[in-house]
PDB file of C-alpha atoms in Angstrom:
ATOM      1  CA  MET U   1     -13.066  -0.394 -25.190  1.00  0.00           C
ATOM      2  CA  ASP U   2     -13.774  -4.088 -24.257  1.00  0.00           C
ATOM      3  CA  GLU U   3     -14.469  -4.511 -21.106  1.00  0.00           C
ATOM      4  CA  TYR U   4     -11.710  -5.628 -19.648  1.00  0.00           C
ATOM      5  CA  GLN U   5     -10.222  -2.920 -20.640  1.00  0.00           C
ATOM      6  CA  SER U   6     -12.179   0.250 -18.863  1.00  0.00           C
ATOM      7  CA  GLN U   7     -12.089  -2.528 -15.536  1.00  0.00           C
ATOM      8  CA  VAL U   8      -7.939  -2.082 -15.881  1.00  0.00           C
ATOM      9  CA  VAL U   9      -8.422   1.830 -16.200  1.00  0.00           C
ATOM     10  CA  LYS U  10     -11.116   1.895 -12.862  1.00  0.00           C
ATOM     11  CA  ALA U  11      -8.763   0.154 -11.251  1.00  0.00           C
ATOM     12  CA  ILE U  12      -6.022   2.651 -11.502  1.00  0.00           C
ATOM     13  CA  ALA U  13      -7.810   5.284 -11.189  1.00  0.00           C
ATOM     14  CA  THR U  14      -9.515   4.284  -8.301  1.00  0.00           C
ATOM     15  CA  LEU U  15      -5.443   3.496  -6.744  1.00  0.00           C
ATOM     16  CA  LYS U  16      -4.515   7.332  -8.314  1.00  0.00           C
ATOM     17  CA  GLU U  17      -7.443   8.665  -5.743  1.00  0.00           C
ATOM     18  CA  ASP U  18      -6.790   6.181  -2.255  1.00  0.00           C
ATOM     19  CA  LEU U  19      -3.496   5.773  -1.798  1.00  0.00           C
ATOM     20  CA  PRO U  20      -2.567   9.154  -1.563  1.00  0.00           C
ATOM     21  CA  THR U  21      -4.673   9.203   1.617  1.00  0.00           C
ATOM     22  CA  LEU U  22      -4.443   6.065   2.704  1.00  0.00           C
ATOM     23  CA  PHE U  23      -2.795   6.608   6.053  1.00  0.00           C
ATOM     24  CA  GLU U  24      -5.879   9.358   6.399  1.00  0.00           C
ATOM     25  CA  LYS U  25      -9.626   7.032   5.821  1.00  0.00           C
ATOM     26  CA  ASP U  26     -10.054   3.750   3.585  1.00  0.00           C
ATOM     27  CA  ILE U  27      -9.600   2.476   0.348  1.00  0.00           C
ATOM     28  CA  SER U  28     -12.292   0.985  -1.610  1.00  0.00           C
ATOM     29  CA  TYR U  29     -12.095  -2.433  -2.014  1.00  0.00           C
ATOM     30  CA  ASP U  30     -14.439  -3.260  -4.975  1.00  0.00           C
ATOM     31  CA  ILE U  31     -11.269  -3.627  -7.496  1.00  0.00           C
ATOM     32  CA  TYR U  32     -10.147  -7.243  -5.822  1.00  0.00           C
ATOM     33  CA  ARG U  33     -11.085  -9.760  -5.474  1.00  0.00           C
ATOM     34  CA  LYS U  34     -12.569 -11.070  -2.196  1.00  0.00           C
ATOM     35  CA  ASP U  35      -9.011 -13.707  -2.659  1.00  0.00           C
ATOM     36  CA  ILE U  36      -6.786 -11.270  -3.049  1.00  0.00           C
ATOM     37  CA  PHE U  37      -2.746 -12.137  -1.838  1.00  0.00           C
ATOM     38  CA  PHE U  38      -1.357  -9.096   0.099  1.00  0.00           C
ATOM     39  CA  LYS U  39       2.838  -9.614   0.702  1.00  0.00           C
ATOM     40  CA  ASP U  40       4.754  -6.894   1.701  1.00  0.00           C
ATOM     41  CA  PRO U  41       8.642  -7.689   3.601  1.00  0.00           C
ATOM     42  CA  VAL U  42       6.582  -7.916   6.996  1.00  0.00           C
ATOM     43  CA  ASN U  43       3.957  -9.258   6.069  1.00  0.00           C
ATOM     44  CA  GLN U  44       2.165 -11.613   4.531  1.00  0.00           C
ATOM     45  CA  PHE U  45      -1.462 -13.147   4.128  1.00  0.00           C
ATOM     46  CA  LYS U  46      -4.591 -13.885   1.824  1.00  0.00           C
ATOM     47  CA  TRP U  47      -8.108 -11.834   1.732  1.00  0.00           C
ATOM     48  CA  LYS U  48     -10.147  -8.512   1.376  1.00  0.00           C
ATOM     49  CA  PHE U  49     -11.220  -9.550   5.111  1.00  0.00           C
ATOM     50  CA  ASN U  50      -7.549  -9.560   5.930  1.00  0.00           C
ATOM     51  CA  TYR U  51      -6.718  -6.784   3.425  1.00  0.00           C
ATOM     52  CA  ARG U  52      -9.018  -4.562   4.992  1.00  0.00           C
ATOM     53  CA  ILE U  53      -7.468  -5.035   8.486  1.00  0.00           C
ATOM     54  CA  ILE U  54      -3.986  -4.505   7.004  1.00  0.00           C
ATOM     55  CA  PHE U  55      -4.869  -0.825   6.017  1.00  0.00           C
ATOM     56  CA  TRP U  56      -7.304  -0.582   9.182  1.00  0.00           C
ATOM     57  CA  THR U  57      -4.074  -1.222  10.937  1.00  0.00           C
ATOM     58  CA  LEU U  58      -1.739   1.493   8.931  1.00  0.00           C
ATOM     59  CA  ARG U  59      -4.551   4.283  10.041  1.00  0.00           C
ATOM     60  CA  PHE U  60      -4.409   3.510  13.461  1.00  0.00           C
ATOM     61  CA  HIS U  61      -0.439   3.326  13.890  1.00  0.00           C
ATOM     62  CA  GLY U  62       0.231   6.446  11.962  1.00  0.00           C
ATOM     63  CA  GLN U  63      -2.381   8.297  14.259  1.00  0.00           C
ATOM     64  CA  LEU U  64      -0.851   6.794  16.865  1.00  0.00           C
ATOM     65  CA  PHE U  65       2.732   7.245  16.063  1.00  0.00           C
ATOM     66  CA  PHE U  66       3.389   9.541  14.395  1.00  0.00           C
ATOM     67  CA  THR U  67       2.655  13.536  14.575  1.00  0.00           C
ATOM     68  CA  GLU U  68       3.072  13.625  10.679  1.00  0.00           C
ATOM     69  CA  LEU U  69       2.767  10.276   7.406  1.00  0.00           C
ATOM     70  CA  TYR U  70       2.949  11.204   4.044  1.00  0.00           C
ATOM     71  CA  PHE U  71       1.945   8.401   1.274  1.00  0.00           C
ATOM     72  CA  ASP U  72       3.110  10.467  -1.559  1.00  0.00           C
ATOM     73  CA  LEU U  73       1.836   8.567  -4.879  1.00  0.00           C
ATOM     74  CA  HIS U  74       4.529   8.727  -8.069  1.00  0.00           C
ATOM     75  CA  ASP U  75       3.339   6.268 -10.609  1.00  0.00           C
ATOM     76  CA  VAL U  76       0.147   4.204 -10.978  1.00  0.00           C
ATOM     77  CA  GLU U  77       0.715   2.936 -14.483  1.00  0.00           C
ATOM     78  CA  GLN U  78      -0.876  -0.581 -16.262  1.00  0.00           C
ATOM     79  CA  VAL U  79       3.554  -1.982 -17.087  1.00  0.00           C
ATOM     80  CA  ALA U  80       1.739  -5.438 -18.438  1.00  0.00           C
ATOM     81  CA  PRO U  81      -1.904  -6.287 -20.617  1.00  0.00           C
ATOM     82  CA  ASP U  82      -2.283  -8.508 -16.199  1.00  0.00           C
ATOM     83  CA  MET U  83      -0.240  -5.992 -14.630  1.00  0.00           C
ATOM     84  CA  ILE U  84      -0.493  -2.198 -12.627  1.00  0.00           C
ATOM     85  CA  LEU U  85       2.941  -0.888 -11.063  1.00  0.00           C
ATOM     86  CA  ALA U  86       3.193   2.103  -8.388  1.00  0.00           C
ATOM     87  CA  ASN U  87       5.778   3.704  -7.187  1.00  0.00           C
ATOM     88  CA  TRP U  88       5.185   5.263  -3.836  1.00  0.00           C
ATOM     89  CA  THR U  89       7.628   6.593  -1.310  1.00  0.00           C
ATOM     90  CA  VAL U  90       6.158   6.737   2.613  1.00  0.00           C
ATOM     91  CA  ARG U  91       7.685  10.098   4.528  1.00  0.00           C
ATOM     92  CA  GLY U  92       6.556  11.353   8.219  1.00  0.00           C
ATOM     93  CA  THR U  93       7.963  11.847  12.177  1.00  0.00           C
ATOM     94  CA  LEU U  94       7.891  10.148  14.905  1.00  0.00           C
ATOM     95  CA  ARG U  95       5.396  11.301  17.722  1.00  0.00           C
ATOM     96  CA  LEU U  96       9.406  11.120  19.579  1.00  0.00           C
ATOM     97  CA  PRO U  97      10.857  13.479  21.479  1.00  0.00           C
ATOM     98  CA  TRP U  98      13.303  13.169  18.753  1.00  0.00           C
ATOM     99  CA  LYS U  99      11.244  13.816  16.476  1.00  0.00           C
ATOM    100  CA  ALA U 100      12.657  11.521  13.903  1.00  0.00           C
ATOM    101  CA  ASP U 101      11.568  11.290  10.762  1.00  0.00           C
ATOM    102  CA  LEU U 102      11.050   8.115   8.700  1.00  0.00           C
ATOM    103  CA  LEU U 103      11.798   7.700   4.920  1.00  0.00           C
ATOM    104  CA  PHE U 104      12.200   4.830   2.454  1.00  0.00           C
ATOM    105  CA  ASN U 105      10.120   4.550  -1.420  1.00  0.00           C
ATOM    106  CA  GLY U 106       8.397   0.683  -2.880  1.00  0.00           C
ATOM    107  CA  TYR U 107       6.977   0.172  -5.503  1.00  0.00           C
ATOM    108  CA  SER U 108       3.542  -2.016  -5.310  1.00  0.00           C
ATOM    109  CA  ASN U 109       2.577  -4.250  -8.172  1.00  0.00           C
ATOM    110  CA  TYR U 110      -1.041  -5.513  -8.546  1.00  0.00           C
ATOM    111  CA  LYS U 111      -1.590  -8.959 -10.574  1.00  0.00           C
ATOM    112  CA  LEU U 112      -5.345  -8.436 -13.048  1.00  0.00           C
ATOM    113  CA  ASP U 113      -7.063 -12.007 -12.971  1.00  0.00           C
ATOM    114  CA  GLU U 114      -8.877 -12.054 -16.956  1.00  0.00           C
ATOM    115  CA  THR U 115     -11.688 -10.110 -15.699  1.00  0.00           C
ATOM    116  CA  GLY U 116      -9.065  -6.705 -14.808  1.00  0.00           C
ATOM    117  CA  LEU U 117     -10.276  -7.380 -10.624  1.00  0.00           C
ATOM    118  CA  ILE U 118      -6.579  -7.548  -8.620  1.00  0.00           C
ATOM    119  CA  TYR U 119      -6.302 -10.951  -7.459  1.00  0.00           C
ATOM    120  CA  GLU U 120      -2.591 -10.118  -6.338  1.00  0.00           C
ATOM    121  CA  HIS U 121      -0.456  -7.743  -4.262  1.00  0.00           C
ATOM    122  CA  ILE U 122       3.317  -7.530  -3.501  1.00  0.00           C
ATOM    123  CA  ASP U 123       4.850  -4.531  -1.890  1.00  0.00           C
ATOM    124  CA  THR U 124       8.598  -3.913  -2.849  1.00  0.00           C
ATOM    125  CA  TRP U 125      10.706  -1.608  -0.023  1.00  0.00           C
ATOM    126  CA  ASP U 126      13.848  -0.037  -1.533  1.00  0.00           C
ATOM    127  CA  ARG U 127      15.681  -1.087   1.878  1.00  0.00           C
ATOM    128  CA  GLU U 128      14.989  -4.131   4.781  1.00  0.00           C
ATOM    129  CA  PRO U 129      12.983  -3.471   7.077  1.00  0.00           C
ATOM    130  CA  LYS U 130      15.532  -3.643  10.448  1.00  0.00           C
ATOM    131  CA  ALA U 131      16.577  -0.713   7.831  1.00  0.00           C
ATOM    132  CA  ILE U 132      13.894   2.270   8.556  1.00  0.00           C
ATOM    133  CA  LEU U 133      13.602   1.316  11.917  1.00  0.00           C
ATOM    134  CA  LYS U 134      16.332   2.299  12.536  1.00  0.00           C
ATOM    135  CA  GLN U 135      15.492   5.407  11.515  1.00  0.00           C
ATOM    136  CA  PHE U 136      13.338   5.225  14.792  1.00  0.00           C
ATOM    137  CA  LEU U 137      16.817   5.815  16.923  1.00  0.00           C
ATOM    138  CA  PRO U 138      18.566   8.932  18.656  1.00  0.00           C
ATOM    139  CA  GLN U 139      20.669  10.523  16.276  1.00  0.00           C
TER     140      GLN U 139
END
């Protein structure tokens, strides 16, 4: 196995280990380039420092606003020589008197540079952020 492919294997193994517990503990950042670009339906930024902040924010708000919060990782695979795809579901129960449930699916598309490091992470959700927020309202 060449150096590139062994870095890809490491990235996939790290994602499989980190993502299911991202609401509980910090992830590993050595599989990402320092100038990583991140985008999801509500955020967009560049640089590893900001990337670390988004994961800290997810953990902080997860513990503050939810009694239960899970990141269910369904699959992580190399779908092209320079691309890894992760499919997942976020589900939880809000810390509200009516115990609103949160549920949405998505996938993370990770693009790899010539050394196998992740330089881009784009998240796609199965519905608009507004539709996800409506789950918080009393039924």
